[in-house]
CSV table of C-alpha atoms in Angstrom, one decimal:
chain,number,residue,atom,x,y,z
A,121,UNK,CA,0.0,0.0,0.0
A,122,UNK,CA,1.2,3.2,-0.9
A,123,UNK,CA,0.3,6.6,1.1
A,124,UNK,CA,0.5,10.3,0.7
A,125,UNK,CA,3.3,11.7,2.8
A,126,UNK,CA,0.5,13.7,4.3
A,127,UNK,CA,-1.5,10.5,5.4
A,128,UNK,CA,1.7,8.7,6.8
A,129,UNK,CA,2.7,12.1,8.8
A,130,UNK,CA,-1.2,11.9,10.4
A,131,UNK,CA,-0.7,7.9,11.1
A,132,UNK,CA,2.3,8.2,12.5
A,133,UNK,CA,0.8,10.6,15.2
A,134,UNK,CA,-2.8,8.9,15.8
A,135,UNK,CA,-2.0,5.6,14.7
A,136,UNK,CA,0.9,4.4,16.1
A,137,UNK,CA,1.9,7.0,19.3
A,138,UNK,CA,-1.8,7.8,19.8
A,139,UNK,CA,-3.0,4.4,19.5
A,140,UNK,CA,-3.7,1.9,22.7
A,141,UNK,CA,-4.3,-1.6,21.2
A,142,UNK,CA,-1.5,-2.8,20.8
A,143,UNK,CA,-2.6,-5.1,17.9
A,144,UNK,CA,-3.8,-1.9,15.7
A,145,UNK,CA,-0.5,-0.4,16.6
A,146,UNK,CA,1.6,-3.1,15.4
A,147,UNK,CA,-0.8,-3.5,12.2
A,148,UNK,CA,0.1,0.6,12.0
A,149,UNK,CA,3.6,0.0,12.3
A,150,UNK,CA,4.1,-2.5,9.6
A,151,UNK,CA,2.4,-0.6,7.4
A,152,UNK,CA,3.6,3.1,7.5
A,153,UNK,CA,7.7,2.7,7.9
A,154,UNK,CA,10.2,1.0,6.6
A,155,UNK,CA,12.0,-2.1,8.3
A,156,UNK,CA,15.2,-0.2,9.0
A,157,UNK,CA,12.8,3.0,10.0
A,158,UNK,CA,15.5,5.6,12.3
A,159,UNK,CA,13.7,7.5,14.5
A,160,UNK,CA,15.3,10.3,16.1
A,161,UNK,CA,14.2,11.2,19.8
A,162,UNK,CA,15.5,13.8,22.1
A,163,UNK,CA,17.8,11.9,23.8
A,164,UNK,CA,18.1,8.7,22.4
A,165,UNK,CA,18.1,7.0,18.2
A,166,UNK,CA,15.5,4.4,17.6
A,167,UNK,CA,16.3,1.6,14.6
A,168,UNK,CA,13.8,-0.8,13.0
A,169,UNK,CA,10.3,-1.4,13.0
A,170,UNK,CA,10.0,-3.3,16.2
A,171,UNK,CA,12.1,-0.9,18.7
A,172,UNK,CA,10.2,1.8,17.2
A,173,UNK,CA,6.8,0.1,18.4
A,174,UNK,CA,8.3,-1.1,21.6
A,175,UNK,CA,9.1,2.7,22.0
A,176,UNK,CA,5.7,3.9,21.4
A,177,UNK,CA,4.3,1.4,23.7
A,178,UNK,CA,6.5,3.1,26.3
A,179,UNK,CA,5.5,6.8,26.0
A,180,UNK,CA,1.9,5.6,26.2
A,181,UNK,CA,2.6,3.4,29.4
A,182,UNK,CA,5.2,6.5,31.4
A,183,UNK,CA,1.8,9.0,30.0
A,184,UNK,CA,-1.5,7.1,31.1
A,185,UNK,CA,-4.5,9.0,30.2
A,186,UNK,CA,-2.6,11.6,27.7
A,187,UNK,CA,-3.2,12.1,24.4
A,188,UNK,CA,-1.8,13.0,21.1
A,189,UNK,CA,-3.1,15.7,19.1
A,190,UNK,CA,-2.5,17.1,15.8
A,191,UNK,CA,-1.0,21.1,15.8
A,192,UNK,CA,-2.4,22.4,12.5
A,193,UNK,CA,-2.2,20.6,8.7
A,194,UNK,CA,0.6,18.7,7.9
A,195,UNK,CA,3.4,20.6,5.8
A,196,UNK,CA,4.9,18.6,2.9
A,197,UNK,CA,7.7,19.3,0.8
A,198,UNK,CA,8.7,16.7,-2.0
A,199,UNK,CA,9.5,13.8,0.5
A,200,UNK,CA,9.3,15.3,3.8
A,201,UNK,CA,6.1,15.9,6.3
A,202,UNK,CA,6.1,18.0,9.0
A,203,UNK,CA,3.1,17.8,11.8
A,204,UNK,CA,3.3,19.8,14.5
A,205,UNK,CA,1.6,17.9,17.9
A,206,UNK,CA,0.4,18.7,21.3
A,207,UNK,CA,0.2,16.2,24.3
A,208,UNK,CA,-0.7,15.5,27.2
A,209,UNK,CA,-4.3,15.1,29.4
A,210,UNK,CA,-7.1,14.1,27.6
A,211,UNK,CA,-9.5,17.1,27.3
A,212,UNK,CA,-6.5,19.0,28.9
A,213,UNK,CA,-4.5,22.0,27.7
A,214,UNK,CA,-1.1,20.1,26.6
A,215,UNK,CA,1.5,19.5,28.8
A,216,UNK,CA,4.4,19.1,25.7
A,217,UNK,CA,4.2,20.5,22.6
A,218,UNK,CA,6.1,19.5,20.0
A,219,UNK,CA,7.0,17.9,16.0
A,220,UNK,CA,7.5,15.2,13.8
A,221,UNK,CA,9.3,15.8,10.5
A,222,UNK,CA,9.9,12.3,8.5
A,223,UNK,CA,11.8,11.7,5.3
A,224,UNK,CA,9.8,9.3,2.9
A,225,UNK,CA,10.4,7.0,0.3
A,226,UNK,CA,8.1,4.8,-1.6
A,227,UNK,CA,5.1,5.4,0.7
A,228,UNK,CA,6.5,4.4,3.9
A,229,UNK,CA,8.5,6.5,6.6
A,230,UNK,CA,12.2,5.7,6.4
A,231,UNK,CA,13.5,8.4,8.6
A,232,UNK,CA,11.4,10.1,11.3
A,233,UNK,CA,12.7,13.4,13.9
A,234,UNK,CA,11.0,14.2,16.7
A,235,UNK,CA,11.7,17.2,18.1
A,236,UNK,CA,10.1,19.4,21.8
A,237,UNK,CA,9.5,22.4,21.4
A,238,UNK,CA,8.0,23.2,24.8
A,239,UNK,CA,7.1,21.3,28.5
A,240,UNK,CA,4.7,22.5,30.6
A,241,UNK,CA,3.8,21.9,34.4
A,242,UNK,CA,0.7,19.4,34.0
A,243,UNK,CA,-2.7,21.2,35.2
């Protein structure tokens, strides 16, 4: 399956980081980045498919009860997206805000950079 670099930049966000069931994640996963995805965190680099999920399951188990939101439309330029995101409490004003800006290549994320722009004291 092939996707927009607009659609992958939006699954990325609800799909995978967003996403609780841990089945729909993985099926997310497989689908939207390459095997040998690299995903760049703020302190730490993330290789392949699989520590990228096992990552994302993290986040969502340190953040119970938070949520991912999109920040405005995704920005795309040739291969790359940009989405900006907010999280944090559900129905909450967000507690990090942030983006993701991922390289592309053949409908699949091969290169993803997360980056925190701001952390706030949780309400």
């Amino acid at each position: 399956m092939t996707s927009s670099v607009s659609d992958l930049m939006r699954r990325n966000l609800l799909d995978v980081f967003d996403e609780r069931d841990p089945d729909r994640r993985a099926s997310a996963v497989a689908e939207i980045y390459a095997e040998d995805v690299v995903w760049h965190e703020p302190d730490r680099v993330v290789r392949g498919r699989k520590a990228l999920e096992s990552r994302a399951a993290e986040v969502q188990a340190e953040s119970p009860g938070w949520a991912f939101r999109p920040d405005g439309p995704v920005s795309v330029n040739d291969d790359l997206g940009h989405l900006g995101f907010h999280f944090g409490p559900a129905d909450q004003p967000p507690v990090v805000t942030g983006m993701d800006i991922a390289r592309c290549k053949d409908g699949v994320i091969v290169e993803l950079y997360t980056l925190v722009t701001e952390v706030r004291q949780p309400s």
